[in-house]
Amino acid sequence: MIKKLTTLEKASLFGGRDVWHTRAVARLGVESVSFADGPTGLRKQVGSGDHLGLNASEPATCFPTSATIANSWDVELAEEVGQALGAEAAALDVDVVLGPGLNIKRSPLAGRCFEYFSEDPFLSGKLAAAYIRGIQSCGVAASPKHFAVNSQELRRMASNSVLDERTLREIYLTGFEIAVREGEPWTIMSSYNLVNGVYANENKHLLTEILRDEWGFDGMVVTDWGGGNDVVAAARAGGGVEMPAPGLDSARQLVDAVAAGRLDIADLDARAAEVVKLSERVAARRATGPVDFDTHDQLAQRAAEQSIVLLKNQDAILPLAPQTRVALIGDMAITPRYQGAGSSMVNPTRLVSAVEAIGQFDVDLVGVAQGYRRDRRPDAGLVAEAVELAGRSDVAVVFIGLDEFSETEGLDRSTLDLPDNQMTLLRALAARGVQVITVVSAGAVVDTGWEPLTQAIVHAYLGGQSGARAVWRVVTGQVNPSGRLAESDPLALDDTPAHPHFPASGHHSYYREGPFVGYRYYQTANVPVRYPFGFGLGYSTFEYSDLAVDQNGVDVTITNTSQVAGADVVQLYVGLPGSALVRPARELKGFAKVALDAGASGRVRIDFDDYTWRHFDVSADQWQVEAGQWQVMVGASSADIRLTATLDLDGVTPARQPGLDGYRRADLRSITVAEFETLLGHPIPAEPNAAVLAIDDPLSSLARAKWPPARLIHRILAGNIKRAERRGTPDLNVLFVYNMPFRAIAKMSNGMVSMAMVEGIVDVVNGHPLRGLRSIVAGFFANRRDNRRTQEFLDNSREAGR
Ligand code: BGC
């Protein structure tokens, strides 16, 4: 096939035809491949696509978000959800599902935490692999994203993640490695950001040396939407098909580069072959019947039930006794918060609120009160009404959480706090002496410093379209909660390891905390948290006994010591005290979700695997095992180790590298630039010249443009974002544009704008309006002419070469 394609045809395959399709080569039967978001549910847009969800999409089952399902620690469940996503995609003739997202939650403030699984790579990787297997079992490709080290929304398309190689491998890539090796995805999405100075999509180290050569990935890389930069560099590095629609300008650049000897034809052949292979893989899909949306709705509910985390249950107030008189309070009980905003947003097939669902349960609903305004404004009347209602009831079940604006693609949170007006409500209820059960709807951890005001906290995360029913099943005891946090819940933002460097507002984002992400930090530095990674209560209690360790794994007995059937998540951690290396005190290396009847015991086996003992030796450029007496820990959370054993391992004896004492203690606040540079192995890069804007600066930098009208444009954009915040609904397109670099104007205009025209635009904003305008106008006509000619070449399928 590759031999039959002309150079221009190969180049044309390396860019999308429109927002959601690759190009076809009709004469050779290479069919176009279609994409749709995403991991929470399918978002196939109807009509013209706009990629950020403003245009309506086909109804699809809205599952709990990945952050929610991660709390289930249930790989089979994740695979079932993946399969349902694949089936819905196949039914709508979508070839590639853009997900799952598995970036590491470096900070709980990250705007897309709700879309990602965990702060831990092992858990993320196992769940992502399960989603991928599920999706692809339907003949639809999965596209795990965003590869890699894509941790913040601020400047998300123009941010350079600076981190040491070992942290890169062990923390930020291991999840992808597991996903690729165990899920075998047919595609993978490169991220917007740069990694150590090179765009992820042009990063040969990531895309060729690691992804393909080391992990054996045999599929197609696709850029994130608008994430293309230098198409020739990308083709050379093993980068992705440029989406959404870079126009034929990109194709011409590739052809020219081949002609000029700047791009090896073998690289272009490889990239084109990957597109053709994907097209063949998805074409082999068998026709599927119509989707059974009822079954998928039930699955969505079950997934939510398995993922709800009970954080507090004072005096066993939960489950509620039958006929308890309930005051149902909170705007989120009436209008559910069940998914995040952005490209993952689903048009659900149905949606149930807590108010609608409560009728099916054996409680006495005394009344419903809104309690607070969603737009965060104080309202004493709503509070008084709620308190009065609660006063006539046995308990108040209060739905609180993050509003829509707090959890959206394109925007990081600035605080872990819930809105003040919700706190006013909780304080007023507590002052009245009301028994309060809080149900939190949020796709991430929130500050729960208000915990003394309530008797129970049910963290429902973002439970998808039937999440409200799942909450009632837990609250009334029909379901015994078994969700466990897939992230740590810190006592304060100041305690989080990436603070105060997150999010980075300049070009470089320094990962100064190294490997100490989440519990790896809290456990090593002995920083107390409110709820540790892996924590969650249930209506059962479990005892751990008889830990036995052999070379291949551990066996442990778990006993349900309660009167009710329930499930626990048994977690395996390992650590090497006295290690010569900078190393977290313990790291998750295995887990098993175990269901046991009341009083029953079971023997649980967790095997070690390739990831259990390894560390990345940067100087040898390979994985090694450090010799020593390892600790093997089994527990119910990262902070609740129940049994420990030791295992002597042979391996290497690394030298103790000097200058890393702060890292050894995980004393992150003491880390100086010099110590970070020692970890990095090189000096930190300097910030680029701020005075002159470049094509890969984000539009947010128009604030410092020389040309006054450009600064006015910035004021208008920033004003729109502020207004949207006041309205309480994020304007996704404005957020996207604000963080988008100039070059993306070309990459997303479907051929209307060429890179030469973008250079002109940048010239204008840098204070050369006439010169810039001349380039834009000349570029416009040249681009139009060249596009016409290129298209003719393609249509006539003649050999390219202008
Ligand atoms: C997001 C991706 C998404 C893509 C297509 C991008 O802005 O980062 O996660 O798949 O848009 O909608």
PDB file of C-alpha atoms in Angstrom, residues 147-371:
ATOM      1  CA  PHE A 147       0.994  11.444  26.372  1.00  0.00           C
ATOM      2  CA  ALA A 148       2.710  12.784  28.448  1.00  0.00           C
ATOM      3  CA  VAL A 149       3.393  14.900  31.547  1.00  0.00           C
ATOM      4  CA  ASN A 150       0.370  17.071  30.890  1.00  0.00           C
ATOM      5  CA  SER A 151      -0.502  18.239  34.375  1.00  0.00           C
ATOM      6  CA  GLN A 152      -1.968  21.725  34.205  1.00  0.00           C
ATOM      7  CA  GLU A 153      -4.541  23.629  32.205  1.00  0.00           C
ATOM      8  CA  LEU A 154      -2.955  27.047  32.481  1.00  0.00           C
ATOM      9  CA  ARG A 155      -0.958  27.570  29.265  1.00  0.00           C
ATOM     10  CA  ARG A 156      -1.726  23.966  28.522  1.00  0.00           C
ATOM     11  CA  MET A 157      -0.592  24.232  24.898  1.00  0.00           C
ATOM     12  CA  ALA A 158       2.450  26.303  25.708  1.00  0.00           C
ATOM     13  CA  SER A 159       3.976  24.881  28.833  1.00  0.00           C
ATOM     14  CA  ASN A 160       7.246  23.037  29.164  1.00  0.00           C
ATOM     15  CA  SER A 161       7.222  20.277  31.795  1.00  0.00           C
ATOM     16  CA  VAL A 162      10.742  20.178  33.228  1.00  0.00           C
ATOM     17  CA  LEU A 163      11.430  17.010  35.187  1.00  0.00           C
ATOM     18  CA  ASP A 164      14.163  14.504  35.836  1.00  0.00           C
ATOM     19  CA  GLU A 165      14.338  11.356  33.746  1.00  0.00           C
ATOM     20  CA  ARG A 166      13.726   8.990  36.629  1.00  0.00           C
ATOM     21  CA  THR A 167      10.568  10.777  37.730  1.00  0.00           C
ATOM     22  CA  LEU A 168       9.470  10.885  34.116  1.00  0.00           C
ATOM     23  CA  ARG A 169       9.839   7.133  33.782  1.00  0.00           C
ATOM     24  CA  GLU A 170       8.621   6.017  37.180  1.00  0.00           C
ATOM     25  CA  ILE A 171       5.762   8.430  37.799  1.00  0.00           C
ATOM     26  CA  TYR A 172       4.564  10.008  34.557  1.00  0.00           C
ATOM     27  CA  LEU A 173       5.195   7.220  32.050  1.00  0.00           C
ATOM     28  CA  THR A 174       4.636   4.002  33.968  1.00  0.00           C
ATOM     29  CA  GLY A 175       0.841   4.304  33.755  1.00  0.00           C
ATOM     30  CA  PHE A 176       1.094   4.721  29.982  1.00  0.00           C
ATOM     31  CA  GLU A 177       3.518   1.833  29.811  1.00  0.00           C
ATOM     32  CA  ILE A 178       1.077  -0.486  31.567  1.00  0.00           C
ATOM     33  CA  ALA A 179      -1.770   0.824  29.403  1.00  0.00           C
ATOM     34  CA  VAL A 180       0.226   0.191  26.229  1.00  0.00           C
ATOM     35  CA  ARG A 181       1.661  -3.175  27.186  1.00  0.00           C
ATOM     36  CA  GLU A 182      -1.533  -4.585  28.702  1.00  0.00           C
ATOM     37  CA  GLY A 183      -4.162  -2.749  26.670  1.00  0.00           C
ATOM     38  CA  GLU A 184      -2.389  -2.667  23.287  1.00  0.00           C
ATOM     39  CA  PRO A 185      -4.166   0.453  22.064  1.00  0.00           C
ATOM     40  CA  TRP A 186      -4.322   1.077  18.333  1.00  0.00           C
ATOM     41  CA  THR A 187      -3.749   4.787  18.834  1.00  0.00           C
ATOM     42  CA  ILE A 188      -2.383   7.115  21.481  1.00  0.00           C
ATOM     43  CA  MET A 189      -2.806  10.879  21.796  1.00  0.00           C
ATOM     44  CA  SER A 190       0.246  13.059  22.277  1.00  0.00           C
ATOM     45  CA  SER A 191      -0.188  15.953  24.667  1.00  0.00           C
ATOM     46  CA  TYR A 192      -0.081  19.677  24.002  1.00  0.00           C
ATOM     47  CA  ASN A 193       2.856  20.510  26.228  1.00  0.00           C
ATOM     48  CA  LEU A 194       6.592  20.244  25.806  1.00  0.00           C
ATOM     49  CA  VAL A 195       8.524  17.697  27.818  1.00  0.00           C
ATOM     50  CA  ASN A 196      12.010  18.843  28.762  1.00  0.00           C
ATOM     51  CA  GLY A 197      12.062  21.422  26.022  1.00  0.00           C
ATOM     52  CA  VAL A 198      10.588  19.406  23.155  1.00  0.00           C
ATOM     53  CA  TYR A 199       6.910  19.255  22.218  1.00  0.00           C
ATOM     54  CA  ALA A 200       5.491  15.904  23.253  1.00  0.00           C
ATOM     55  CA  ASN A 201       4.386  15.437  19.657  1.00  0.00           C
ATOM     56  CA  GLU A 202       7.925  16.018  18.377  1.00  0.00           C
ATOM     57  CA  ASN A 203       9.642  14.137  21.137  1.00  0.00           C
ATOM     58  CA  LYS A 204      11.605  11.259  19.692  1.00  0.00           C
ATOM     59  CA  HIS A 205      12.578  10.068  23.138  1.00  0.00           C
ATOM     60  CA  LEU A 206       8.922   9.659  24.100  1.00  0.00           C
ATOM     61  CA  LEU A 207       7.369   8.600  20.821  1.00  0.00           C
ATOM     62  CA  THR A 208      10.049   6.439  19.235  1.00  0.00           C
ATOM     63  CA  GLU A 209      12.602   5.356  21.791  1.00  0.00           C
ATOM     64  CA  ILE A 210      10.170   4.672  24.609  1.00  0.00           C
ATOM     65  CA  LEU A 211       6.682   4.201  23.155  1.00  0.00           C
ATOM     66  CA  ARG A 212       7.573   2.191  20.073  1.00  0.00           C
ATOM     67  CA  ASP A 213      11.022   0.704  20.643  1.00  0.00           C
ATOM     68  CA  GLU A 214      10.700  -0.103  24.332  1.00  0.00           C
ATOM     69  CA  TRP A 215       6.992  -0.747  24.806  1.00  0.00           C
ATOM     70  CA  GLY A 216       6.260  -2.182  21.377  1.00  0.00           C
ATOM     71  CA  PHE A 217       3.434   0.204  20.473  1.00  0.00           C
ATOM     72  CA  ASP A 218       2.450  -0.610  16.897  1.00  0.00           C
ATOM     73  CA  GLY A 219      -0.316   1.906  16.367  1.00  0.00           C
ATOM     74  CA  MET A 220      -0.855   5.480  15.281  1.00  0.00           C
ATOM     75  CA  VAL A 221      -0.110   8.575  17.316  1.00  0.00           C
ATOM     76  CA  VAL A 222      -2.590  11.431  17.011  1.00  0.00           C
ATOM     77  CA  THR A 223      -2.016  14.983  18.213  1.00  0.00           C
ATOM     78  CA  ASP A 224      -4.296  16.512  20.739  1.00  0.00           C
ATOM     79  CA  TRP A 225      -6.682  18.844  18.953  1.00  0.00           C
ATOM     80  CA  GLY A 226      -4.655  21.808  17.755  1.00  0.00           C
ATOM     81  CA  GLY A 227      -1.512  20.358  19.297  1.00  0.00           C
ATOM     82  CA  GLY A 228       0.534  20.175  16.086  1.00  0.00           C
ATOM     83  CA  ASN A 229       3.534  22.454  15.845  1.00  0.00           C
ATOM     84  CA  ASP A 230       6.373  21.585  13.444  1.00  0.00           C
ATOM     85  CA  VAL A 231       4.899  18.856  11.270  1.00  0.00           C
ATOM     86  CA  VAL A 232       8.255  17.805   9.830  1.00  0.00           C
ATOM     87  CA  ALA A 233       9.810  17.459  13.263  1.00  0.00           C
ATOM     88  CA  ALA A 234       6.767  15.434  14.322  1.00  0.00           C
ATOM     89  CA  ALA A 235       7.010  13.051  11.384  1.00  0.00           C
ATOM     90  CA  ARG A 236      10.675  12.527  12.128  1.00  0.00           C
ATOM     91  CA  ALA A 237      10.098  11.888  15.824  1.00  0.00           C
ATOM     92  CA  GLY A 238       7.268   9.399  15.414  1.00  0.00           C
ATOM     93  CA  GLY A 239       4.653  12.067  16.158  1.00  0.00           C
ATOM     94  CA  GLY A 240       0.986  12.198  15.516  1.00  0.00           C
ATOM     95  CA  VAL A 241      -1.463  12.773  12.730  1.00  0.00           C
ATOM     96  CA  GLU A 242      -2.332  16.438  13.063  1.00  0.00           C
ATOM     97  CA  MET A 243      -5.877  16.962  14.205  1.00  0.00           C
ATOM     98  CA  PRO A 244      -8.275  18.554  13.744  1.00  0.00           C
ATOM     99  CA  ALA A 245      -7.529  19.928  10.273  1.00  0.00           C
ATOM    100  CA  PRO A 246      -4.205  21.595   9.555  1.00  0.00           C
ATOM    101  CA  GLY A 247      -5.013  22.045   5.864  1.00  0.00           C
ATOM    102  CA  LEU A 248      -2.732  21.123   3.028  1.00  0.00           C
ATOM    103  CA  ASP A 249      -0.066  23.590   4.120  1.00  0.00           C
ATOM    104  CA  SER A 250       1.209  20.882   6.482  1.00  0.00           C
ATOM    105  CA  ALA A 251       1.202  18.298   3.696  1.00  0.00           C
ATOM    106  CA  ARG A 252       3.222  20.633   1.472  1.00  0.00           C
ATOM    107  CA  GLN A 253       5.754  21.186   4.249  1.00  0.00           C
ATOM    108  CA  LEU A 254       6.264  17.428   4.465  1.00  0.00           C
ATOM    109  CA  VAL A 255       6.656  17.004   0.718  1.00  0.00           C
ATOM    110  CA  ASP A 256       9.124  19.897   0.594  1.00  0.00           C
ATOM    111  CA  ALA A 257      11.087  18.479   3.499  1.00  0.00           C
ATOM    112  CA  VAL A 258      11.414  15.118   1.766  1.00  0.00           C
ATOM    113  CA  ALA A 259      12.504  16.825  -1.441  1.00  0.00           C
ATOM    114  CA  ALA A 260      15.072  18.918   0.422  1.00  0.00           C
ATOM    115  CA  GLY A 261      16.426  15.916   2.308  1.00  0.00           C
ATOM    116  CA  ARG A 262      15.262  17.281   5.672  1.00  0.00           C
ATOM    117  CA  LEU A 263      12.867  14.390   6.185  1.00  0.00           C
ATOM    118  CA  ASP A 264      13.729  10.815   5.430  1.00  0.00           C
ATOM    119  CA  ILE A 265      11.075   9.266   3.210  1.00  0.00           C
ATOM    120  CA  ALA A 266      11.241   6.225   5.500  1.00  0.00           C
ATOM    121  CA  ASP A 267       9.814   8.368   8.295  1.00  0.00           C
ATOM    122  CA  LEU A 268       6.961   9.599   6.163  1.00  0.00           C
ATOM    123  CA  ASP A 269       6.320   6.031   4.995  1.00  0.00           C
ATOM    124  CA  ALA A 270       6.176   4.843   8.586  1.00  0.00           C
ATOM    125  CA  ARG A 271       3.703   7.537   9.585  1.00  0.00           C
ATOM    126  CA  ALA A 272       1.487   6.916   6.561  1.00  0.00           C
ATOM    127  CA  ALA A 273       1.613   3.172   7.141  1.00  0.00           C
ATOM    128  CA  GLU A 274       0.362   3.717  10.679  1.00  0.00           C
ATOM    129  CA  VAL A 275      -2.656   5.622   9.410  1.00  0.00           C
ATOM    130  CA  VAL A 276      -3.389   2.959   6.811  1.00  0.00           C
ATOM    131  CA  LYS A 277      -3.055   0.231   9.424  1.00  0.00           C
ATOM    132  CA  LEU A 278      -5.514   1.990  11.737  1.00  0.00           C
ATOM    133  CA  SER A 279      -7.943   2.387   8.884  1.00  0.00           C
ATOM    134  CA  GLU A 280      -7.683  -1.355   8.182  1.00  0.00           C
ATOM    135  CA  ARG A 281      -7.989  -2.294  11.836  1.00  0.00           C
ATOM    136  CA  VAL A 282     -11.227  -0.415  12.367  1.00  0.00           C
ATOM    137  CA  ALA A 283     -12.604  -1.456   8.984  1.00  0.00           C
ATOM    138  CA  ALA A 284     -12.520  -5.067  10.182  1.00  0.00           C
ATOM    139  CA  ARG A 285     -15.225  -4.231  12.725  1.00  0.00           C
ATOM    140  CA  ARG A 286     -18.358  -6.295  12.444  1.00  0.00           C
ATOM    141  CA  ALA A 287     -21.705  -4.521  12.327  1.00  0.00           C
ATOM    142  CA  THR A 288     -23.271  -4.247  15.755  1.00  0.00           C
ATOM    143  CA  GLY A 289     -26.887  -4.189  16.765  1.00  0.00           C
ATOM    144  CA  PRO A 290     -28.565  -1.234  18.433  1.00  0.00           C
ATOM    145  CA  VAL A 291     -27.279  -0.264  21.854  1.00  0.00           C
ATOM    146  CA  ASP A 292     -29.262  -1.403  24.850  1.00  0.00           C
ATOM    147  CA  PHE A 293     -29.305   1.902  26.711  1.00  0.00           C
ATOM    148  CA  ASP A 294     -31.189   0.418  29.678  1.00  0.00           C
ATOM    149  CA  THR A 295     -28.399  -2.067  30.319  1.00  0.00           C
ATOM    150  CA  HIS A 296     -25.800   0.649  29.935  1.00  0.00           C
ATOM    151  CA  ASP A 297     -27.710   2.863  32.335  1.00  0.00           C
ATOM    152  CA  GLN A 298     -27.685   0.047  34.882  1.00  0.00           C
ATOM    153  CA  LEU A 299     -23.957  -0.380  34.330  1.00  0.00           C
ATOM    154  CA  ALA A 300     -23.434   3.353  34.840  1.00  0.00           C
ATOM    155  CA  GLN A 301     -25.339   3.106  38.119  1.00  0.00           C
ATOM    156  CA  ARG A 302     -23.415   0.032  39.259  1.00  0.00           C
ATOM    157  CA  ALA A 303     -20.150   1.748  38.395  1.00  0.00           C
ATOM    158  CA  ALA A 304     -21.170   4.713  40.554  1.00  0.00           C
ATOM    159  CA  GLU A 305     -22.206   2.427  43.420  1.00  0.00           C
ATOM    160  CA  GLN A 306     -18.822   0.713  43.392  1.00  0.00           C
ATOM    161  CA  SER A 307     -16.989   4.031  43.336  1.00  0.00           C
ATOM    162  CA  ILE A 308     -18.653   6.110  46.029  1.00  0.00           C
ATOM    163  CA  VAL A 309     -16.270   6.729  48.929  1.00  0.00           C
ATOM    164  CA  LEU A 310     -17.649   6.930  52.446  1.00  0.00           C
ATOM    165  CA  LEU A 311     -15.227   9.241  54.247  1.00  0.00           C
ATOM    166  CA  LYS A 312     -16.907   9.605  57.618  1.00  0.00           C
ATOM    167  CA  ASN A 313     -19.664   7.741  59.408  1.00  0.00           C
ATOM    168  CA  GLN A 314     -19.879   8.964  62.980  1.00  0.00           C
ATOM    169  CA  ASP A 315     -21.822   6.708  65.338  1.00  0.00           C
ATOM    170  CA  ALA A 316     -22.760   4.571  62.335  1.00  0.00           C
ATOM    171  CA  ILE A 317     -25.403   7.113  61.338  1.00  0.00           C
ATOM    172  CA  LEU A 318     -25.379   5.429  57.948  1.00  0.00           C
ATOM    173  CA  PRO A 319     -27.082   3.443  56.602  1.00  0.00           C
ATOM    174  CA  LEU A 320     -30.295   5.245  57.410  1.00  0.00           C
ATOM    175  CA  ALA A 321     -32.929   3.178  59.142  1.00  0.00           C
ATOM    176  CA  PRO A 322     -36.150   2.602  57.160  1.00  0.00           C
ATOM    177  CA  GLN A 323     -38.630   5.446  57.461  1.00  0.00           C
ATOM    178  CA  THR A 324     -36.039   7.942  58.661  1.00  0.00           C
ATOM    179  CA  ARG A 325     -37.483  11.450  58.225  1.00  0.00           C
ATOM    180  CA  VAL A 326     -35.188  13.094  55.691  1.00  0.00           C
ATOM    181  CA  ALA A 327     -34.779  16.762  54.832  1.00  0.00           C
ATOM    182  CA  LEU A 328     -33.255  16.783  51.366  1.00  0.00           C
ATOM    183  CA  ILE A 329     -31.164  19.911  50.948  1.00  0.00           C
ATOM    184  CA  GLY A 330     -28.913  21.429  48.346  1.00  0.00           C
ATOM    185  CA  ASP A 331     -29.078  22.818  44.844  1.00  0.00           C
ATOM    186  CA  MET A 332     -27.096  19.777  43.662  1.00  0.00           C
ATOM    187  CA  ALA A 333     -29.852  17.476  44.918  1.00  0.00           C
ATOM    188  CA  ILE A 334     -32.191  19.228  42.507  1.00  0.00           C
ATOM    189  CA  THR A 335     -29.817  19.825  39.589  1.00  0.00           C
ATOM    190  CA  PRO A 336     -27.164  17.114  39.786  1.00  0.00           C
ATOM    191  CA  ARG A 337     -23.470  17.675  39.222  1.00  0.00           C
ATOM    192  CA  TYR A 338     -22.580  14.467  37.486  1.00  0.00           C
ATOM    193  CA  GLN A 339     -19.874  15.197  34.907  1.00  0.00           C
ATOM    194  CA  GLY A 340     -17.145  17.736  34.193  1.00  0.00           C
ATOM    195  CA  ALA A 341     -17.035  20.369  31.489  1.00  0.00           C
ATOM    196  CA  GLY A 342     -15.008  20.396  28.298  1.00  0.00           C
ATOM    197  CA  SER A 343     -14.374  17.954  25.522  1.00  0.00           C
ATOM    198  CA  SER A 344     -15.501  15.030  27.696  1.00  0.00           C
ATOM    199  CA  MET A 345     -19.009  16.390  28.144  1.00  0.00           C
ATOM    200  CA  VAL A 346     -21.722  13.906  27.249  1.00  0.00           C
ATOM    201  CA  ASN A 347     -25.330  14.439  26.246  1.00  0.00           C
ATOM    202  CA  PRO A 348     -26.808  11.792  28.581  1.00  0.00           C
ATOM    203  CA  THR A 349     -29.537   9.410  27.484  1.00  0.00           C
ATOM    204  CA  ARG A 350     -31.327  10.168  30.758  1.00  0.00           C
ATOM    205  CA  LEU A 351     -30.521  11.905  33.990  1.00  0.00           C
ATOM    206  CA  VAL A 352     -31.843  11.400  37.467  1.00  0.00           C
ATOM    207  CA  SER A 353     -31.537  13.858  40.339  1.00  0.00           C
ATOM    208  CA  ALA A 354     -31.459  12.992  44.035  1.00  0.00           C
ATOM    209  CA  VAL A 355     -34.902  14.554  44.419  1.00  0.00           C
ATOM    210  CA  GLU A 356     -36.328  12.390  41.630  1.00  0.00           C
ATOM    211  CA  ALA A 357     -34.622   9.219  42.812  1.00  0.00           C
ATOM    212  CA  ILE A 358     -35.494   9.344  46.509  1.00  0.00           C
ATOM    213  CA  GLY A 359     -39.086   8.189  45.899  1.00  0.00           C
ATOM    214  CA  GLN A 360     -37.847   4.658  45.207  1.00  0.00           C
ATOM    215  CA  PHE A 361     -36.328   4.319  48.697  1.00  0.00           C
ATOM    216  CA  ASP A 362     -37.747   3.500  52.089  1.00  0.00           C
ATOM    217  CA  VAL A 363     -37.284   6.890  53.735  1.00  0.00           C
ATOM    218  CA  ASP A 364     -39.812   9.513  54.715  1.00  0.00           C
ATOM    219  CA  LEU A 365     -39.079  12.620  52.660  1.00  0.00           C
ATOM    220  CA  VAL A 366     -40.118  15.593  54.779  1.00  0.00           C
ATOM    221  CA  GLY A 367     -39.266  18.164  52.134  1.00  0.00           C
ATOM    222  CA  VAL A 368     -36.712  19.595  49.732  1.00  0.00           C
ATOM    223  CA  ALA A 369     -34.846  22.880  50.093  1.00  0.00           C
ATOM    224  CA  GLN A 370     -32.351  24.465  47.738  1.00  0.00           C
ATOM    225  CA  GLY A 371     -30.084  25.639  50.582  1.00  0.00           C
TER     226      GLY A 371
END
